[in-house]
Amino acid sequence: MGNNKGHVVSVNGNMVNVEFTGAITKNEVGYIILGNTRLKSEVIRINSNIASLQVYEMTGGVAVGDEVEFTGELLSAELGPGLLTQIYDGLQNPLPQLAEECGFFLQRGVYLTAIPDKNWDFTPVCKVGDTVVAGDTLGTVPEGVFTHKIMVPFDLLGEWKVVSIVKSGNYNVRSTIATIENENGVKKDLSMVFEWPVKKAIKCYEERLRPDETMVTKIRLIDTFLPVAKGGTYCIPGPFGAGKTVLQHLTSKNADVDIVIIAACGERAGEVVEVLKEFPELIDPKTGRSLMERTIIICNTSSMPVAAREASVYTAVTLAEYYRNMGLDVLLLADSTSRWAQAMREMSGRLEEIPGEEAFPAYLESKIAEFYERAGKVRLKDGTTASVTIGGTVSPAGGNFEEPVTQATLKVVGAFHGLSRERSDARKYPAIDPLESWSKYEGVLPADKVSKAYSILLRGNEVNQMMKVVGEEGTSLDDYIIYQKGELLDSVYLQQNSFDPVDAAVVVERQVETFDVLYDILMSNFALDDKKDVRLFFNRVRQAFLDWNGTAQDDKAYSSRKDELITLYKEKVRG
């Protein structure tokens, strides 16, 4: 605890101005003393001897003259084994333990240790006399299906020599496992746990690499047409009820990553409860065990203090970077960054800053960019590669993609998966609009074939729009066939049945096989006499395709249904 103190001079919602003595820094943590209660806050602005503090609790009862203590430490996350399966609030308080202590209604000013106080089986990988630097591995402990590396704290500068290290055995997470010493004779006792400031990116890696490997989601529309790279960024804007949460659930379950971190920053409590109930019951297809075993949830709902939304986003990305430094691929899903931006707007208004568009702060774009820039693929010091992929949902009012948060996000992400109210109402899953969305990353299929298939979709949509004006009878036969090809591509490939155990998640090998057959249909010329023939033919092909999509690859009918489909459309190919 630091020695600097101050006292409250004004209160404006969850922003408190404090007159202080001594030296404090921006982002330093302070506590407002309210009787026996201590309210956690963060310094967000310093003007002479007046500090503006963002309080992470309700400020009812705080009055002018109340004492404030500054800690001398930045807002930090606790890192170590035991993070997986945890459910935290925005300040990394474990919510189940808070509920046990406080009951149904969480009390303000109650802060618990983030990492459970338990023993782990520690195995050292270095020995006395070895030289280590920040981020090097001292030893390992088993955490679920992963090998958790116990690392040298990231904030240590220069080289350190291992003076002592414990033998293999069972040790408490906070017990000293090693002692290191630098060239100046300064010694440090290390445990399995250390802290890191959440607003400072972890950079203990050798090199930052270009995201060039596709993060397979088993969703055909995404993997083929709108791919996301490991270490890349993407956003999912869409109106309320368009399927953002369902899409996140299936991505969490099926994405080709090791760890999933969900940051519910300002989402409605009902949606978060749905996540908390469903995730422990979802079976991880990789391990056959509960998906929760490789998941961390940062839960800061709209009913919790507004200021903590910002902290929840940074806490989540810090945990993601920590596991990335162990050589793992991490997916961070932030839901929703719009609520985080609204919290920034509220604080900006209380700071009386000059507002930007729609009263959002002028620095909105830079804040969003700073967050997404913490994604990336890196090569670690041991030569392995690891990544943090960030996907953020945006909830624009009325589904208006022209509003500031969506536009600021689009400038920095590598893929845009825009959800459509029209497709959602038509019960099309996923409700991503393939004509509005885009991606800068490479997918699982050849780009030239994907581009040609996409052009069919575009031309089919143009014919559809024309048909709404001139009618079907005013459309040429060739244009009508293009329209039907576009509809076929949409219904049998872009859409999936999320309730079908086979079609809900499609492996890459099957996506390639399916697309090759579909591509042949799209590129073929068919001998069809009139529009009635066209409709009948494409309806039969569509149904045959859907039957094949719903057949498991190990089913005896799989090959026969594929052959029936190919025979069906080959009969009509123009010779």
PDB file of C-alpha atoms in Angstrom, residues 413-541:
ATOM      1  CA  VAL A 413     -10.522  -5.259 -37.677  1.00  0.00           C
ATOM      2  CA  GLY A 414      -9.567  -7.771 -40.358  1.00  0.00           C
ATOM      3  CA  ALA A 415     -13.036  -9.254 -40.897  1.00  0.00           C
ATOM      4  CA  PHE A 416     -16.578  -7.889 -40.696  1.00  0.00           C
ATOM      5  CA  HIS A 417     -19.469 -10.304 -40.060  1.00  0.00           C
ATOM      6  CA  GLY A 418     -22.522  -8.055 -40.270  1.00  0.00           C
ATOM      7  CA  LEU A 419     -25.744  -9.660 -39.042  1.00  0.00           C
ATOM      8  CA  SER A 420     -28.900  -8.889 -40.987  1.00  0.00           C
ATOM      9  CA  ARG A 421     -32.355  -8.414 -39.488  1.00  0.00           C
ATOM     10  CA  GLU A 422     -33.868  -9.593 -42.758  1.00  0.00           C
ATOM     11  CA  ARG A 423     -31.928 -12.874 -42.765  1.00  0.00           C
ATOM     12  CA  SER A 424     -32.571 -13.376 -39.061  1.00  0.00           C
ATOM     13  CA  ASP A 425     -36.321 -12.917 -39.519  1.00  0.00           C
ATOM     14  CA  ALA A 426     -36.166 -15.423 -42.407  1.00  0.00           C
ATOM     15  CA  ARG A 427     -34.673 -17.942 -39.904  1.00  0.00           C
ATOM     16  CA  LYS A 428     -31.407 -18.121 -41.805  1.00  0.00           C
ATOM     17  CA  TYR A 429     -28.489 -19.243 -39.652  1.00  0.00           C
ATOM     18  CA  PRO A 430     -25.968 -17.779 -39.418  1.00  0.00           C
ATOM     19  CA  ALA A 431     -27.698 -14.473 -40.121  1.00  0.00           C
ATOM     20  CA  ILE A 432     -24.478 -12.938 -41.478  1.00  0.00           C
ATOM     21  CA  ASP A 433     -25.190 -10.916 -44.620  1.00  0.00           C
ATOM     22  CA  PRO A 434     -22.729 -12.344 -47.191  1.00  0.00           C
ATOM     23  CA  LEU A 435     -23.124  -9.327 -49.476  1.00  0.00           C
ATOM     24  CA  GLU A 436     -22.367  -6.690 -46.837  1.00  0.00           C
ATOM     25  CA  SER A 437     -19.669  -8.580 -44.920  1.00  0.00           C
ATOM     26  CA  TRP A 438     -15.999  -8.942 -45.850  1.00  0.00           C
ATOM     27  CA  SER A 439     -12.692 -10.417 -44.728  1.00  0.00           C
ATOM     28  CA  LYS A 440      -9.026  -9.629 -45.415  1.00  0.00           C
ATOM     29  CA  TYR A 441      -7.841 -13.105 -44.416  1.00  0.00           C
ATOM     30  CA  GLU A 442      -7.327 -16.299 -46.425  1.00  0.00           C
ATOM     31  CA  GLY A 443      -9.883 -19.069 -46.089  1.00  0.00           C
ATOM     32  CA  VAL A 444      -9.738 -22.870 -46.305  1.00  0.00           C
ATOM     33  CA  LEU A 445     -10.580 -23.022 -50.038  1.00  0.00           C
ATOM     34  CA  PRO A 446      -8.827 -21.647 -53.158  1.00  0.00           C
ATOM     35  CA  ALA A 447      -9.466 -17.907 -53.450  1.00  0.00           C
ATOM     36  CA  ASP A 448     -10.174 -18.011 -57.222  1.00  0.00           C
ATOM     37  CA  LYS A 449     -12.977 -20.573 -56.839  1.00  0.00           C
ATOM     38  CA  VAL A 450     -14.471 -18.704 -53.887  1.00  0.00           C
ATOM     39  CA  SER A 451     -14.385 -15.460 -55.877  1.00  0.00           C
ATOM     40  CA  LYS A 452     -16.248 -17.035 -58.810  1.00  0.00           C
ATOM     41  CA  ALA A 453     -18.877 -18.531 -56.510  1.00  0.00           C
ATOM     42  CA  TYR A 454     -19.287 -15.160 -54.792  1.00  0.00           C
ATOM     43  CA  SER A 455     -19.820 -13.472 -58.169  1.00  0.00           C
ATOM     44  CA  ILE A 456     -22.718 -15.887 -58.811  1.00  0.00           C
ATOM     45  CA  LEU A 457     -24.199 -14.829 -55.460  1.00  0.00           C
ATOM     46  CA  LEU A 458     -23.858 -11.146 -56.372  1.00  0.00           C
ATOM     47  CA  ARG A 459     -25.388 -11.571 -59.831  1.00  0.00           C
ATOM     48  CA  GLY A 460     -28.193 -13.683 -58.393  1.00  0.00           C
ATOM     49  CA  ASN A 461     -28.989 -10.913 -55.915  1.00  0.00           C
ATOM     50  CA  GLU A 462     -29.032  -8.333 -58.738  1.00  0.00           C
ATOM     51  CA  VAL A 463     -31.507 -10.465 -60.698  1.00  0.00           C
ATOM     52  CA  ASN A 464     -33.634 -10.873 -57.560  1.00  0.00           C
ATOM     53  CA  GLN A 465     -33.795  -7.105 -57.087  1.00  0.00           C
ATOM     54  CA  MET A 466     -34.737  -6.679 -60.750  1.00  0.00           C
ATOM     55  CA  MET A 467     -37.440  -9.352 -60.450  1.00  0.00           C
ATOM     56  CA  LYS A 468     -39.048  -7.373 -57.620  1.00  0.00           C
ATOM     57  CA  VAL A 469     -39.653  -4.593 -60.170  1.00  0.00           C
ATOM     58  CA  VAL A 470     -40.352  -6.366 -63.477  1.00  0.00           C
ATOM     59  CA  GLY A 471     -41.594  -9.691 -62.126  1.00  0.00           C
ATOM     60  CA  GLU A 472     -40.493 -13.206 -63.012  1.00  0.00           C
ATOM     61  CA  GLU A 473     -42.078 -13.008 -66.457  1.00  0.00           C
ATOM     62  CA  GLY A 474     -39.929  -9.995 -67.354  1.00  0.00           C
ATOM     63  CA  THR A 475     -36.697 -11.885 -66.606  1.00  0.00           C
ATOM     64  CA  SER A 476     -34.744 -13.813 -69.240  1.00  0.00           C
ATOM     65  CA  LEU A 477     -34.207 -17.573 -68.822  1.00  0.00           C
ATOM     66  CA  ASP A 478     -30.438 -17.158 -68.414  1.00  0.00           C
ATOM     67  CA  ASP A 479     -30.897 -14.527 -65.703  1.00  0.00           C
ATOM     68  CA  TYR A 480     -33.439 -16.717 -63.955  1.00  0.00           C
ATOM     69  CA  ILE A 481     -30.970 -19.627 -63.888  1.00  0.00           C
ATOM     70  CA  ILE A 482     -28.339 -17.304 -62.350  1.00  0.00           C
ATOM     71  CA  TYR A 483     -30.899 -16.296 -59.708  1.00  0.00           C
ATOM     72  CA  GLN A 484     -31.630 -19.951 -58.893  1.00  0.00           C
ATOM     73  CA  LYS A 485     -27.897 -20.741 -58.670  1.00  0.00           C
ATOM     74  CA  GLY A 486     -27.453 -17.894 -56.174  1.00  0.00           C
ATOM     75  CA  GLU A 487     -30.387 -19.185 -54.120  1.00  0.00           C
ATOM     76  CA  LEU A 488     -28.924 -22.707 -54.200  1.00  0.00           C
ATOM     77  CA  LEU A 489     -25.545 -21.450 -52.937  1.00  0.00           C
ATOM     78  CA  ASP A 490     -27.280 -19.559 -50.117  1.00  0.00           C
ATOM     79  CA  SER A 491     -29.589 -22.363 -48.998  1.00  0.00           C
ATOM     80  CA  VAL A 492     -27.213 -25.366 -49.133  1.00  0.00           C
ATOM     81  CA  TYR A 493     -23.837 -23.798 -48.269  1.00  0.00           C
ATOM     82  CA  LEU A 494     -24.161 -20.393 -46.600  1.00  0.00           C
ATOM     83  CA  GLN A 495     -26.920 -21.621 -44.292  1.00  0.00           C
ATOM     84  CA  GLN A 496     -26.519 -24.365 -41.698  1.00  0.00           C
ATOM     85  CA  ASN A 497     -28.933 -26.134 -39.389  1.00  0.00           C
ATOM     86  CA  SER A 498     -27.685 -25.305 -35.881  1.00  0.00           C
ATOM     87  CA  PHE A 499     -30.040 -27.942 -34.411  1.00  0.00           C
ATOM     88  CA  ASP A 500     -28.704 -30.733 -36.641  1.00  0.00           C
ATOM     89  CA  PRO A 501     -25.793 -32.590 -34.982  1.00  0.00           C
ATOM     90  CA  VAL A 502     -24.211 -33.173 -38.411  1.00  0.00           C
ATOM     91  CA  ASP A 503     -24.805 -29.853 -40.162  1.00  0.00           C
ATOM     92  CA  ALA A 504     -24.224 -27.570 -37.140  1.00  0.00           C
ATOM     93  CA  ALA A 505     -20.440 -28.000 -37.328  1.00  0.00           C
ATOM     94  CA  VAL A 506     -18.701 -29.000 -40.578  1.00  0.00           C
ATOM     95  CA  VAL A 507     -15.046 -30.018 -40.640  1.00  0.00           C
ATOM     96  CA  VAL A 508     -12.748 -28.536 -43.286  1.00  0.00           C
ATOM     97  CA  GLU A 509     -12.430 -31.766 -45.289  1.00  0.00           C
ATOM     98  CA  ARG A 510     -16.187 -31.957 -45.681  1.00  0.00           C
ATOM     99  CA  GLN A 511     -16.436 -28.252 -46.535  1.00  0.00           C
ATOM    100  CA  VAL A 512     -13.948 -28.816 -49.375  1.00  0.00           C
ATOM    101  CA  GLU A 513     -15.868 -31.851 -50.661  1.00  0.00           C
ATOM    102  CA  THR A 514     -19.218 -30.056 -50.485  1.00  0.00           C
ATOM    103  CA  PHE A 515     -17.916 -26.905 -52.131  1.00  0.00           C
ATOM    104  CA  ASP A 516     -16.350 -28.852 -55.034  1.00  0.00           C
ATOM    105  CA  VAL A 517     -19.712 -30.422 -55.904  1.00  0.00           C
ATOM    106  CA  LEU A 518     -21.536 -27.101 -55.517  1.00  0.00           C
ATOM    107  CA  TYR A 519     -18.902 -25.259 -57.579  1.00  0.00           C
ATOM    108  CA  ASP A 520     -19.386 -27.739 -60.431  1.00  0.00           C
ATOM    109  CA  ILE A 521     -23.125 -27.009 -60.377  1.00  0.00           C
ATOM    110  CA  LEU A 522     -22.595 -23.231 -60.317  1.00  0.00           C
ATOM    111  CA  MET A 523     -20.180 -23.336 -63.272  1.00  0.00           C
ATOM    112  CA  SER A 524     -22.258 -25.737 -65.419  1.00  0.00           C
ATOM    113  CA  ASN A 525     -24.638 -24.794 -68.222  1.00  0.00           C
ATOM    114  CA  PHE A 526     -27.954 -26.627 -67.993  1.00  0.00           C
ATOM    115  CA  ALA A 527     -30.337 -27.663 -70.771  1.00  0.00           C
ATOM    116  CA  LEU A 528     -33.584 -26.336 -69.300  1.00  0.00           C
ATOM    117  CA  ASP A 529     -36.497 -25.302 -71.510  1.00  0.00           C
ATOM    118  CA  ASP A 530     -38.476 -22.834 -69.403  1.00  0.00           C
ATOM    119  CA  LYS A 531     -38.703 -21.296 -65.936  1.00  0.00           C
ATOM    120  CA  LYS A 532     -40.963 -24.070 -64.679  1.00  0.00           C
ATOM    121  CA  ASP A 533     -38.248 -26.589 -65.601  1.00  0.00           C
ATOM    122  CA  VAL A 534     -35.637 -24.382 -63.899  1.00  0.00           C
ATOM    123  CA  ARG A 535     -37.652 -24.185 -60.669  1.00  0.00           C
ATOM    124  CA  LEU A 536     -38.354 -27.912 -60.602  1.00  0.00           C
ATOM    125  CA  PHE A 537     -34.728 -28.833 -61.342  1.00  0.00           C
ATOM    126  CA  PHE A 538     -33.174 -26.545 -58.725  1.00  0.00           C
ATOM    127  CA  ASN A 539     -35.729 -27.547 -56.083  1.00  0.00           C
ATOM    128  CA  ARG A 540     -34.787 -31.212 -56.614  1.00  0.00           C
ATOM    129  CA  VAL A 541     -31.068 -30.397 -56.501  1.00  0.00           C
TER     130      VAL A 541
END
